[in-house]
GROMACS .gro file of C-alpha atoms in nm:
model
  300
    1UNK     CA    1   0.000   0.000   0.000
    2UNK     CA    2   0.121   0.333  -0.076
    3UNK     CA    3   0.072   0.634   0.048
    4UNK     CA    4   0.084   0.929  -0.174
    5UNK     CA    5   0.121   1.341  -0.106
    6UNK     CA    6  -0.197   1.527  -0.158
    7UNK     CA    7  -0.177   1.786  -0.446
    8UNK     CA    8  -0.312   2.082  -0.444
    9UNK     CA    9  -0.655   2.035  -0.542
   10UNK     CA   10  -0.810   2.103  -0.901
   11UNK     CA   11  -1.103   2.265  -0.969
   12UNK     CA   12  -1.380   2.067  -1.012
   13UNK     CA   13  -1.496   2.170  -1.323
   14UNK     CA   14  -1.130   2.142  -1.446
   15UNK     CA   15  -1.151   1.784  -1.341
   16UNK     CA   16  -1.483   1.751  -1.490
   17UNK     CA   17  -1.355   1.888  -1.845
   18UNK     CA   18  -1.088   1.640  -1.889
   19UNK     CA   19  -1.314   1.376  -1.819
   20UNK     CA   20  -1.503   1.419  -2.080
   21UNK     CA   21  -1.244   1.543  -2.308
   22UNK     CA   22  -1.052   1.161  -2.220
   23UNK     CA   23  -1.424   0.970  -2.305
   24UNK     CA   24  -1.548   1.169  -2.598
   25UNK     CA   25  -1.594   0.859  -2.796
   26UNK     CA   26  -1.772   0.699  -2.550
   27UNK     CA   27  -1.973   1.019  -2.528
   28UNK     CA   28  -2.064   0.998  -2.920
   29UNK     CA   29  -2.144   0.629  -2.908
   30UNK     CA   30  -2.349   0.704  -2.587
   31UNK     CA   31  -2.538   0.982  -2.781
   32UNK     CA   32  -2.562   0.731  -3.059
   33UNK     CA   33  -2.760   0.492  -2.893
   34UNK     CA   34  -2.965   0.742  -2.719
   35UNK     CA   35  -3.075   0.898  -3.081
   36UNK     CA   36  -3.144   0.574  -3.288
   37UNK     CA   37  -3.332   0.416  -2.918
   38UNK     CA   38  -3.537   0.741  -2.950
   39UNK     CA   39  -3.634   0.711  -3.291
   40UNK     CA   40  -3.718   0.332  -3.273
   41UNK     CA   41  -3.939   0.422  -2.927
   42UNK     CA   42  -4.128   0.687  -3.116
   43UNK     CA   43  -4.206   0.460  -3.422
   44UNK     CA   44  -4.353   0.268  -3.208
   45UNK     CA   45  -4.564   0.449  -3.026
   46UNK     CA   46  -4.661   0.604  -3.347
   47UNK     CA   47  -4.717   0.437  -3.667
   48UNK     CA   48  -4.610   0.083  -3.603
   49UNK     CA   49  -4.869   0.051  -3.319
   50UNK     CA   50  -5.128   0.254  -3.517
   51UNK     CA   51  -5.107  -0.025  -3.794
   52UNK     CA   52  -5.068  -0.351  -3.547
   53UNK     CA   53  -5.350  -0.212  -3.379
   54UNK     CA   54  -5.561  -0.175  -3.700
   55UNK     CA   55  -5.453  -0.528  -3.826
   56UNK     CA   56  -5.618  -0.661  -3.482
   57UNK     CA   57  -5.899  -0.443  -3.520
   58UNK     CA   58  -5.949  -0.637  -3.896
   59UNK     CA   59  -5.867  -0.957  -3.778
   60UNK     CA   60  -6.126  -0.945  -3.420
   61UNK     CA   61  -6.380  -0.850  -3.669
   62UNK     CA   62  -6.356  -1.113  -3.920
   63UNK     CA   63  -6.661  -1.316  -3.945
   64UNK     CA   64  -6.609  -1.552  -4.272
   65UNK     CA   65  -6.251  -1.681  -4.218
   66UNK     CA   66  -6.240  -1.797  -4.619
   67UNK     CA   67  -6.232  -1.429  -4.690
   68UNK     CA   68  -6.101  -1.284  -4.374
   69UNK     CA   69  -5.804  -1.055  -4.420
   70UNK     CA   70  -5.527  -0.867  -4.195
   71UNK     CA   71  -5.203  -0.709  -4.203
   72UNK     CA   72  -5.054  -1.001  -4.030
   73UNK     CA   73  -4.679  -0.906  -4.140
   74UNK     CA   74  -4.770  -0.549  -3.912
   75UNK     CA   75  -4.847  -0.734  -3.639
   76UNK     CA   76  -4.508  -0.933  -3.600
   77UNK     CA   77  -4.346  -0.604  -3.708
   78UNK     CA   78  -4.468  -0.431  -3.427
   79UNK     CA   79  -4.390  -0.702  -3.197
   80UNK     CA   80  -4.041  -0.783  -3.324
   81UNK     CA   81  -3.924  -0.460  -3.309
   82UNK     CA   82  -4.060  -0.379  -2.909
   83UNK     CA   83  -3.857  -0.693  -2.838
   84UNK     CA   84  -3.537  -0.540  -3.025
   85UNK     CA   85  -3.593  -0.190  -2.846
   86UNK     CA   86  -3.714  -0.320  -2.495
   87UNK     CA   87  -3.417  -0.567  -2.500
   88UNK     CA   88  -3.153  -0.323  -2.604
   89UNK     CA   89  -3.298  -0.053  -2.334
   90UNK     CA   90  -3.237  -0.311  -2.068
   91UNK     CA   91  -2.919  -0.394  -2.145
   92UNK     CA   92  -2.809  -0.040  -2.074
   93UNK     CA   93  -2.705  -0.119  -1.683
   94UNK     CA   94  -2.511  -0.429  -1.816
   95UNK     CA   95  -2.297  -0.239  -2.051
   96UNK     CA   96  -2.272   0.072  -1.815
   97UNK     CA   97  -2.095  -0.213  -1.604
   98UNK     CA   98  -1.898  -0.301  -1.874
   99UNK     CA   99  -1.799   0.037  -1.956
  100UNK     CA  100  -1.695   0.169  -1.592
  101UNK     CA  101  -1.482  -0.180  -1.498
  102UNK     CA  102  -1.297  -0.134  -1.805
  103UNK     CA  103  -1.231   0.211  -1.772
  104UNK     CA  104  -1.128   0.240  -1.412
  105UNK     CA  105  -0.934  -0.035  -1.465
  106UNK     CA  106  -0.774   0.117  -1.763
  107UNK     CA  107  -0.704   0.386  -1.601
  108UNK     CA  108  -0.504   0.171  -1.266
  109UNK     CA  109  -0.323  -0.026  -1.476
  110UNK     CA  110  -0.182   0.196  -1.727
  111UNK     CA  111  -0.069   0.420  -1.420
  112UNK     CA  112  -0.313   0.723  -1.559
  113UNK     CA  113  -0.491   0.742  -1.254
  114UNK     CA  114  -0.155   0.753  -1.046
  115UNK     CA  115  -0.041   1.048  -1.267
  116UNK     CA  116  -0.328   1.241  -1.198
  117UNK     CA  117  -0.306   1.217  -0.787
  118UNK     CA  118   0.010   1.337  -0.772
  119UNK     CA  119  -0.007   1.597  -1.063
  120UNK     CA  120  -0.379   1.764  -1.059
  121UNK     CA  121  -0.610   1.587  -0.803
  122UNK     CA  122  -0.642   1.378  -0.482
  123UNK     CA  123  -0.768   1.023  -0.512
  124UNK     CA  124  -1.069   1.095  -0.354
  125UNK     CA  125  -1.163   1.389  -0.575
  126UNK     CA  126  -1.079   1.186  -0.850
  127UNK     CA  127  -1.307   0.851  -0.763
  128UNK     CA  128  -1.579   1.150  -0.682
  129UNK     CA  129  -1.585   1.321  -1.030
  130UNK     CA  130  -1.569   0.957  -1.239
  131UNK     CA  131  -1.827   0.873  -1.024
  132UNK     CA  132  -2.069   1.173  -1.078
  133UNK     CA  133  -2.036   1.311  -1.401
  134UNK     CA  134  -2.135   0.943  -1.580
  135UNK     CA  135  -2.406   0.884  -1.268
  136UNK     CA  136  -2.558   1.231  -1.442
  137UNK     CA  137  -2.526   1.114  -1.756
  138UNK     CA  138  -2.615   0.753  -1.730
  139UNK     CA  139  -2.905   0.844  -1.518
  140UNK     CA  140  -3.050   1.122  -1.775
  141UNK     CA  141  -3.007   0.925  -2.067
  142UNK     CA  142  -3.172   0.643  -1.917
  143UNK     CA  143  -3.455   0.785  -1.773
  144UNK     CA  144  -3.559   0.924  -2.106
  145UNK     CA  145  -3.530   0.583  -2.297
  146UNK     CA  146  -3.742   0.491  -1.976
  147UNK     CA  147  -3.998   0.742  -2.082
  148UNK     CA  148  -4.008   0.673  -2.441
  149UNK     CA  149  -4.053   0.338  -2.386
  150UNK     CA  150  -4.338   0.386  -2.152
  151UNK     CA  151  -4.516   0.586  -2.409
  152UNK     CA  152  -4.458   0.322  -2.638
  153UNK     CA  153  -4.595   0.059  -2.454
  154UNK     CA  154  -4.879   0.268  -2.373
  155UNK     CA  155  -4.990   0.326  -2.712
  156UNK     CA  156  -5.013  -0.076  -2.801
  157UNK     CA  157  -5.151  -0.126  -2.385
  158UNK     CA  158  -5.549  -0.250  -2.499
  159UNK     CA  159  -5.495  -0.208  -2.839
  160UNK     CA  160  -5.320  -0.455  -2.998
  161UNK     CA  161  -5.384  -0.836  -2.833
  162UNK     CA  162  -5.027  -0.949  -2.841
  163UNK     CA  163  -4.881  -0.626  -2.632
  164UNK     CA  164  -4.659  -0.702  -2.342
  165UNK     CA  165  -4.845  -0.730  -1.970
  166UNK     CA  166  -4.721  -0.472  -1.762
  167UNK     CA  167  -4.515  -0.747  -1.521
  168UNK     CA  168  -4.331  -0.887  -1.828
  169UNK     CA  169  -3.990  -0.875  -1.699
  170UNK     CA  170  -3.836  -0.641  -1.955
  171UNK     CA  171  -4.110  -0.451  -1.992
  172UNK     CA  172  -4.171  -0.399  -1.648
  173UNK     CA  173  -3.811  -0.275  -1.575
  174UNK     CA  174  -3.794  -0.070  -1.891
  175UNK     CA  175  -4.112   0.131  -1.859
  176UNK     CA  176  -4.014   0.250  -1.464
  177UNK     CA  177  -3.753   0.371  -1.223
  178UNK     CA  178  -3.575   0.066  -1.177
  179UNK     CA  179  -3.386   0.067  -1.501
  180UNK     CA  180  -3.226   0.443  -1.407
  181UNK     CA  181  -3.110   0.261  -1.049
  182UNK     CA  182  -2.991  -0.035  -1.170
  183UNK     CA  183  -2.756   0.149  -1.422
  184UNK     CA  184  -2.614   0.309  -1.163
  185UNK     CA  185  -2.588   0.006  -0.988
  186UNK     CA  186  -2.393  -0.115  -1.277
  187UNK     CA  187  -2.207   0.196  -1.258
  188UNK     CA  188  -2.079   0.171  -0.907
  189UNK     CA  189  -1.996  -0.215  -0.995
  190UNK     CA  190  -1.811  -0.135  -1.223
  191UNK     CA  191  -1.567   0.102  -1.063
  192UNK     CA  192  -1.522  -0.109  -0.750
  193UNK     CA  193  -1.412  -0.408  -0.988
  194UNK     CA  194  -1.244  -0.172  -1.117
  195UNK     CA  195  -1.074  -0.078  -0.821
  196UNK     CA  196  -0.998  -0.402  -0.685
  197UNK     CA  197  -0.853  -0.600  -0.978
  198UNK     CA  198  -0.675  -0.276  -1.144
  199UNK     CA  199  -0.674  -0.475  -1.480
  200UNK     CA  200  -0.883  -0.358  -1.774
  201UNK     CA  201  -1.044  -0.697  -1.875
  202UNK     CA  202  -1.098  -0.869  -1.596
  203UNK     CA  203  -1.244  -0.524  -1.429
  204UNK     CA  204  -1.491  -0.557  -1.743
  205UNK     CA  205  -1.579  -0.905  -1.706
  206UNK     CA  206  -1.612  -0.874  -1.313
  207UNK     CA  207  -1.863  -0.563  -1.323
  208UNK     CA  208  -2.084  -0.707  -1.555
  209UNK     CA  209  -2.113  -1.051  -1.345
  210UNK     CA  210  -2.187  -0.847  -1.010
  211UNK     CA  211  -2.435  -0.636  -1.206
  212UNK     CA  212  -2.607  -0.966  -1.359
  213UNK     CA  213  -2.591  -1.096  -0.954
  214UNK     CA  214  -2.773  -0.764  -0.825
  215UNK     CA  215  -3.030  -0.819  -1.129
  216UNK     CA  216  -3.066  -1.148  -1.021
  217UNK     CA  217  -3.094  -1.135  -0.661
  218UNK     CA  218  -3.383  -0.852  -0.768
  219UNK     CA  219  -3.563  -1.114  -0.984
  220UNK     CA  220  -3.571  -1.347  -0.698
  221UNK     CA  221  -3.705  -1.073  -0.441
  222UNK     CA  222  -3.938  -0.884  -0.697
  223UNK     CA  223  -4.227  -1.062  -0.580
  224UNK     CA  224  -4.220  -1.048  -0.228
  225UNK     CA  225  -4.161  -0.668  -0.193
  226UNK     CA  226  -4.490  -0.581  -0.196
  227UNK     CA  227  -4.785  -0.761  -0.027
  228UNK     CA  228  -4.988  -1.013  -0.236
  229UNK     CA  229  -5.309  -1.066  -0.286
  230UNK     CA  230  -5.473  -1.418  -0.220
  231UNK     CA  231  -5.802  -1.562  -0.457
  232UNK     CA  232  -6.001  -1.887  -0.378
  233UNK     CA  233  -6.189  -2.109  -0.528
  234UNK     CA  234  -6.419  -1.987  -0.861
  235UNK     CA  235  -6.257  -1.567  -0.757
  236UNK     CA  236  -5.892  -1.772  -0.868
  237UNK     CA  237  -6.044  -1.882  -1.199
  238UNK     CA  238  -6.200  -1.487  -1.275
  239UNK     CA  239  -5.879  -1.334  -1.243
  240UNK     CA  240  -5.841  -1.034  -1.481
  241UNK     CA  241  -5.588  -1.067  -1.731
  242UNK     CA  242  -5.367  -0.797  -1.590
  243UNK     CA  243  -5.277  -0.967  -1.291
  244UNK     CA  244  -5.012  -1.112  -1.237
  245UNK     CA  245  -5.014  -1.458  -1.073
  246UNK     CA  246  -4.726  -1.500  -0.844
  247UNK     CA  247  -4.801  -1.874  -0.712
  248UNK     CA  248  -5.077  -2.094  -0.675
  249UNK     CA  249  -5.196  -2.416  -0.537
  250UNK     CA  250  -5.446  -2.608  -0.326
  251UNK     CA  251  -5.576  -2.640   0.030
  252UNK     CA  252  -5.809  -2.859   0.096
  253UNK     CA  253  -5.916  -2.936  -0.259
  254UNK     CA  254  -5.977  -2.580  -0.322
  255UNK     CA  255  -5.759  -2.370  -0.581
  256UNK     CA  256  -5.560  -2.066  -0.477
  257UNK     CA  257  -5.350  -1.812  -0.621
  258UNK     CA  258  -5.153  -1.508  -0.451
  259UNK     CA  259  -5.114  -1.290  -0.721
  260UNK     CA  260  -5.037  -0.879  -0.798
  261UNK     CA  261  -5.308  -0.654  -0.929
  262UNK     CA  262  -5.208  -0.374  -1.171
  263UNK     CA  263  -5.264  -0.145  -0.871
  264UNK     CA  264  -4.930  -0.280  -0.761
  265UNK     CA  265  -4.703  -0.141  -1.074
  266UNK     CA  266  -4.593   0.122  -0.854
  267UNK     CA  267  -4.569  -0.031  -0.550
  268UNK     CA  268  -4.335  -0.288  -0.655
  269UNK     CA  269  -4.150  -0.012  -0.882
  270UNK     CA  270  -4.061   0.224  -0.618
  271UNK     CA  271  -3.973  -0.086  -0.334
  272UNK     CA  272  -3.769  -0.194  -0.632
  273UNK     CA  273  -3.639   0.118  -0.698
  274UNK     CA  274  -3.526   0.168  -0.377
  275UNK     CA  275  -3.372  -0.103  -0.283
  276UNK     CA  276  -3.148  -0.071  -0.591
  277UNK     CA  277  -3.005   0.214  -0.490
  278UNK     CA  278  -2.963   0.114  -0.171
  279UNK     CA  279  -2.721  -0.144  -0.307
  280UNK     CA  280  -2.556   0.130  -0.547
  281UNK     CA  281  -2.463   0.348  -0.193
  282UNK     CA  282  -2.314   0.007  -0.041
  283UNK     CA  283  -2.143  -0.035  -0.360
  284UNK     CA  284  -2.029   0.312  -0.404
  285UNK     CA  285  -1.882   0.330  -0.018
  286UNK     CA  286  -1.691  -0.019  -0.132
  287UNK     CA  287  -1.533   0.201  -0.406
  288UNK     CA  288  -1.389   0.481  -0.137
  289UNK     CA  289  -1.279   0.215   0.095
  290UNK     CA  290  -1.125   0.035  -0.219
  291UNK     CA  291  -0.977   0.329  -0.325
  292UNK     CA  292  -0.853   0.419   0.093
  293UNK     CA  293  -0.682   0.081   0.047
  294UNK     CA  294  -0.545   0.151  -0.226
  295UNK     CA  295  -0.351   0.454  -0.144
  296UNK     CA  296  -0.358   0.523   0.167
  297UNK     CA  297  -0.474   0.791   0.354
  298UNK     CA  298  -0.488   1.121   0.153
  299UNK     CA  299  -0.707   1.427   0.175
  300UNK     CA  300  -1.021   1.517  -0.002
   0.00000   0.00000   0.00000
């Protein structure tokens, strides 16, 4: 361990505009994906859910099947292409993981990071400013794919038969809060794998593993965050088709099922929600005792 002499601190907008001059690329590929997930989003809320919809409409209406016709190939385009965009929304946390574990550990083991604590910055204001400035931007750009991809759901929700059900696990996470806290879940990950293995590749492969544990772990607990609601006998068999059945079985020869309403969306969003970040802080506090570790004790 080694203990290194405090410089005289930087501004932090100083420290802030080299960050972002050093990750410009990633800042155009970021703003990229942004754009062309924006685009996609607002097709389809727009005119690929306007013409699914109407090919359900013609196909729920048909009464002679030998001369029944429908814009079949809009249907599957509308629901191939909420697949691509839900699925590539969602993977946002796992490559914001990817992203921070390979550039912390970029920066440890190329000796960039000890440069700047001796030259322009101490440690600690260092791990600070990598930490907020892509929080901010992670957690902006997320929350409006978030957004977008609410609306689009939205606009297919009752209209066209094969939509997603609001618990469907990627659309669920996609259309609420708990896609902006699990990025920065991913991000804090990330930089504490960083931290610890100082290597660039195994940094990457580490944060996105911890990030796919927390996700996990999440799946596992989703459920159980909020109170259920129990149906017996014929009540099981009349549940609506927006609930979402959680477990069932029998006592005594009769059915149950405990199961969520769509009451609970935001419920089990916000428990969700907040329990991800409560992770991120323990994950962020492993990065500053990481980082303590690391070099010793310096000043802020």
């Amino acid at each position: 361990m080694t203990t290194l002499t405090a410089p005289a601190p930087a501004p932090r907008a100083h420290l802030t505009r080299w960050l972002l001059r050093l990750h410009r690329p990633t800042l155009y590929v970021w703003a990229g994906l942004l754009l062309a997930a924006a685009v996609l989003l607002l097709l389809l809320r727009g005119p690929l859910a306007d013409a699914a919809a109407d090919a359900w409409r013609q196909y729920d209406s048909c009464t002679d099947w030998r001369r029944c016709t429908y814009d079949q190939n809009a249907i599957l385009r509308y629901k191939d292409w909420y697949n691509y965009a839900t699925l590539a929304v969602a993977a946002v946390p796992f490559l914001t993981a990817a992203w921070a574990g390979g550039a912390f550990g970029k920066e440890l083991e190329s000796g960039t990071a000890k440069l700047a604590w001796t030259q322009s910055s101490t440690p600690v204001r260092w791990l600070a400013v990598r930490l907020a400035v892509p929080a901010a931007a992670v957690a902006a750009g997320t929350a409006l794919l978030v957004w977008l991809h609410h609306l689009a759901w939205a606009a297919g929700d009752d209209r066209i038969d094969t939509a997603k059900q609001w618990y469907d696990v990627w659309t669920f996470h996609t259309n609420g809060p708990t896609l902006p806290a699990l990025a920065l879940c991913g991000l804090a990950a990330g930089a504490l794998t960083g931290l610890l293995s100082r290597r660039t590749l195994p940094a990457l492969g580490l944060g996105l593993l911890l990030t796919g544990a927390v996700w996990t772990a999440v799946q596992l607990l989703l459920p159980r965050l909020w109170p259920t609601r129990t149906s017996t006998g014929k009540a099981f068999f009349a549940l609506p088709n927006s609930s979402w059945t959680v477990r069932t079985g029998k006592h005594a020869e009769v059915p149950y099922g405990d199961y969520h309403p769509a009451s609970h969306y935001w419920p089990l969003q916000l428990t969700t929600t907040a329990l991800l970040l409560a992770v991120t802080a323990l994950l962020t506090l492993g990065c500053f005792l990481a980082l303590r570790r690391l070099t010793g004790k310096t000043t802020a």
